[in-house]
């Protein structure tokens, strides 16, 4: 907030002094001022998500992508911690955590979801990319996700999705996998 008030607003006002004020620019300027005023007045109502903790013995993981996208609600953080620890005990390897959410929410990139701080992208390097994957490890990993509290997991491999969903039904696990053709390089976890 301090950055907005001390840097952004004065820079905007200085910029506006140096451009020709056409009707179109005036209209755009008014919209920008309304947006900035809204942020200033409503900043305290924006969500504040929890930062992904650094890797340690209780939460072994790597991260990839933009560090500003590593925030979430406590539910996803706890599931990720459980998932990462279980996977590390199973394989001796760490999972890679990608996009989650911005600290104060909002749309990130091309993601349709990731808006509520309840989603995380997980890359399981040892599984490989669909279609050339280590299917048994993909199945075991997806089972870990559901056992750890993920309610929905997106993945591109039909065989993995069907196998894990049958297993979840047989074992009365609440979560399930959903086929998502764009998720060929990573899993997408959701809680809640």
XYZ file of C-alpha atoms in Angstrom:
192
model
C 0.000 0.000 0.000
C 2.847 2.344 0.843
C 4.294 1.743 -2.640
C 0.969 2.706 -4.238
C 0.603 5.903 -2.217
C 4.247 7.018 -2.203
C 5.435 5.898 -5.634
C 2.692 4.861 -8.022
C 0.256 7.728 -7.549
C 2.933 10.463 -7.768
C 4.434 8.786 -10.860
C 1.011 8.637 -12.499
C 0.383 12.321 -11.742
C 3.824 13.284 -13.124
C 3.234 11.195 -16.245
C -0.127 12.872 -16.847
C 1.507 16.328 -16.771
C 3.672 15.373 -19.762
C 1.115 13.966 -22.208
C -1.445 15.679 -24.463
C -4.862 15.607 -22.844
C -7.175 14.367 -25.562
C -10.745 13.265 -24.761
C -9.652 9.626 -25.053
C -6.700 10.090 -22.689
C -8.894 12.023 -20.236
C -11.403 9.145 -20.195
C -8.632 6.588 -19.656
C -7.085 8.754 -16.947
C -10.374 8.937 -15.064
C -10.718 5.142 -15.188
C -7.159 4.726 -13.889
C -7.817 7.163 -11.035
C -11.018 5.301 -10.106
C -9.113 2.000 -10.054
C -6.295 3.402 -7.910
C -8.780 5.015 -5.508
C -10.645 1.703 -5.199
C -7.419 -0.103 -4.310
C -6.463 2.544 -1.749
C -9.902 2.516 -0.090
C -10.442 -1.258 -0.152
C -6.938 -2.597 0.382
C -7.801 -4.006 3.822
C -10.629 -6.099 2.366
C -8.318 -7.969 -0.046
C -7.443 -11.529 1.001
C -4.091 -12.176 2.597
C -2.840 -15.657 1.790
C -0.068 -17.520 3.592
C 3.361 -17.769 1.986
C 4.613 -21.232 1.076
C 7.146 -22.087 3.789
C 10.734 -22.825 2.780
C 11.784 -26.431 2.318
C 12.917 -28.297 5.436
C 12.870 -31.839 6.854
C 9.134 -31.600 7.638
C 8.214 -30.023 4.298
C 10.724 -31.208 1.676
C 10.074 -29.556 -1.703
C 11.453 -27.477 -4.520
C 9.723 -24.571 -6.189
C 9.594 -23.410 -9.769
C 8.135 -20.349 -11.416
C 7.419 -16.913 -10.016
C 7.931 -16.686 -6.206
C 5.129 -14.093 -6.055
C 2.710 -16.930 -6.927
C 3.543 -19.087 -3.899
C 0.722 -18.152 -1.519
C -2.410 -19.989 -0.431
C -4.929 -20.662 2.272
C -3.768 -22.771 5.222
C -5.688 -25.805 3.872
C -3.593 -26.064 0.694
C -0.361 -25.404 2.603
C -1.138 -28.290 4.999
C -2.058 -30.661 2.168
C 1.126 -29.746 0.307
C 3.185 -30.383 3.423
C 1.606 -33.826 3.875
C 1.948 -34.651 0.172
C 5.590 -33.581 -0.029
C 6.582 -35.514 3.073
C 4.771 -38.696 1.944
C 6.294 -38.493 -1.533
C 9.764 -37.922 -0.101
C 9.390 -40.991 2.155
C 8.170 -43.060 -0.820
C 10.836 -42.020 -3.331
C 13.596 -40.071 -1.609
C 12.867 -37.224 -4.039
C 11.249 -33.844 -3.571
C 8.158 -32.612 -5.402
C 8.254 -29.322 -7.319
C 5.594 -26.759 -6.359
C 4.619 -24.309 -9.084
C 1.843 -21.736 -9.280
C -0.462 -21.295 -6.307
C -1.854 -17.765 -5.785
C -0.726 -14.175 -5.314
C -0.471 -12.873 -1.750
C -3.629 -10.772 -2.101
C -5.444 -12.911 -4.671
C -6.409 -12.077 -8.206
C -6.025 -13.635 -11.611
C -2.590 -15.038 -12.388
C -1.483 -15.585 -15.936
C -3.658 -17.818 -18.070
C -4.978 -19.857 -15.139
C -8.740 -20.279 -15.024
C -8.589 -21.374 -11.390
C -5.962 -20.510 -8.730
C -8.218 -17.646 -7.598
C -9.170 -18.703 -4.076
C -5.804 -19.798 -2.689
C -6.863 -23.465 -2.747
C -4.933 -24.654 -5.818
C -1.340 -25.671 -6.531
C 0.530 -27.022 -9.525
C 2.840 -29.929 -8.699
C 5.536 -31.210 -11.029
C 6.642 -34.774 -10.346
C 9.875 -34.822 -12.342
C 10.382 -38.592 -11.965
C 6.984 -39.309 -13.546
C 7.850 -37.583 -16.831
C 5.469 -35.858 -19.244
C 2.315 -37.403 -20.693
C 2.315 -39.618 -22.772
C 5.830 -40.826 -21.885
C 5.373 -41.317 -18.178
C 6.226 -43.689 -15.382
C 2.590 -44.730 -14.949
C 3.014 -46.734 -11.683
C 4.687 -43.733 -10.009
C 2.034 -41.375 -11.411
C -0.671 -43.594 -9.915
C 1.086 -43.832 -6.526
C 1.630 -40.077 -6.470
C -1.996 -39.309 -7.339
C -3.093 -41.684 -4.564
C -0.854 -39.773 -2.133
C -2.514 -36.535 -3.240
C -6.009 -37.864 -2.487
C -4.984 -39.561 0.768
C -3.438 -36.287 1.929
C -6.646 -34.296 1.479
C -6.717 -33.055 -2.116
C -10.346 -33.048 -3.227
C -9.656 -32.652 -6.944
C -6.592 -33.447 -9.018
C -6.310 -32.559 -12.711
C -4.083 -34.699 -14.927
C -3.791 -35.493 -18.639
C -3.385 -39.293 -18.590
C -6.736 -41.120 -18.897
C -5.298 -44.383 -17.540
C -3.965 -42.733 -14.395
C -7.230 -40.821 -13.879
C -9.400 -43.937 -14.286
C -7.174 -46.210 -12.185
C -6.918 -43.760 -9.288
C -10.636 -42.942 -9.355
C -11.495 -46.662 -9.140
C -9.065 -47.013 -6.227
C -10.543 -43.955 -4.481
C -14.067 -45.326 -4.853
C -13.047 -48.747 -3.491
C -11.282 -47.117 -0.535
C -13.985 -44.510 0.135
C -11.601 -41.630 -0.510
C -13.548 -38.385 -1.001
C -11.344 -36.767 -3.638
C -11.040 -37.682 -7.302
C -9.012 -37.086 -10.435
C -10.339 -35.303 -13.478
C -8.902 -35.600 -16.966
C -7.483 -32.280 -18.114
C -5.608 -32.436 -21.442
C -3.480 -29.347 -20.692
C -1.909 -30.951 -17.618
C 0.701 -33.080 -19.378
C 3.720 -31.812 -17.452
C 2.251 -31.462 -13.979
C -0.595 -32.316 -11.635
C -2.992 -29.672 -10.361
C -4.234 -30.083 -6.773
C -7.269 -28.433 -5.243
C -8.608 -28.594 -1.695
C -11.904 -27.495 -0.219
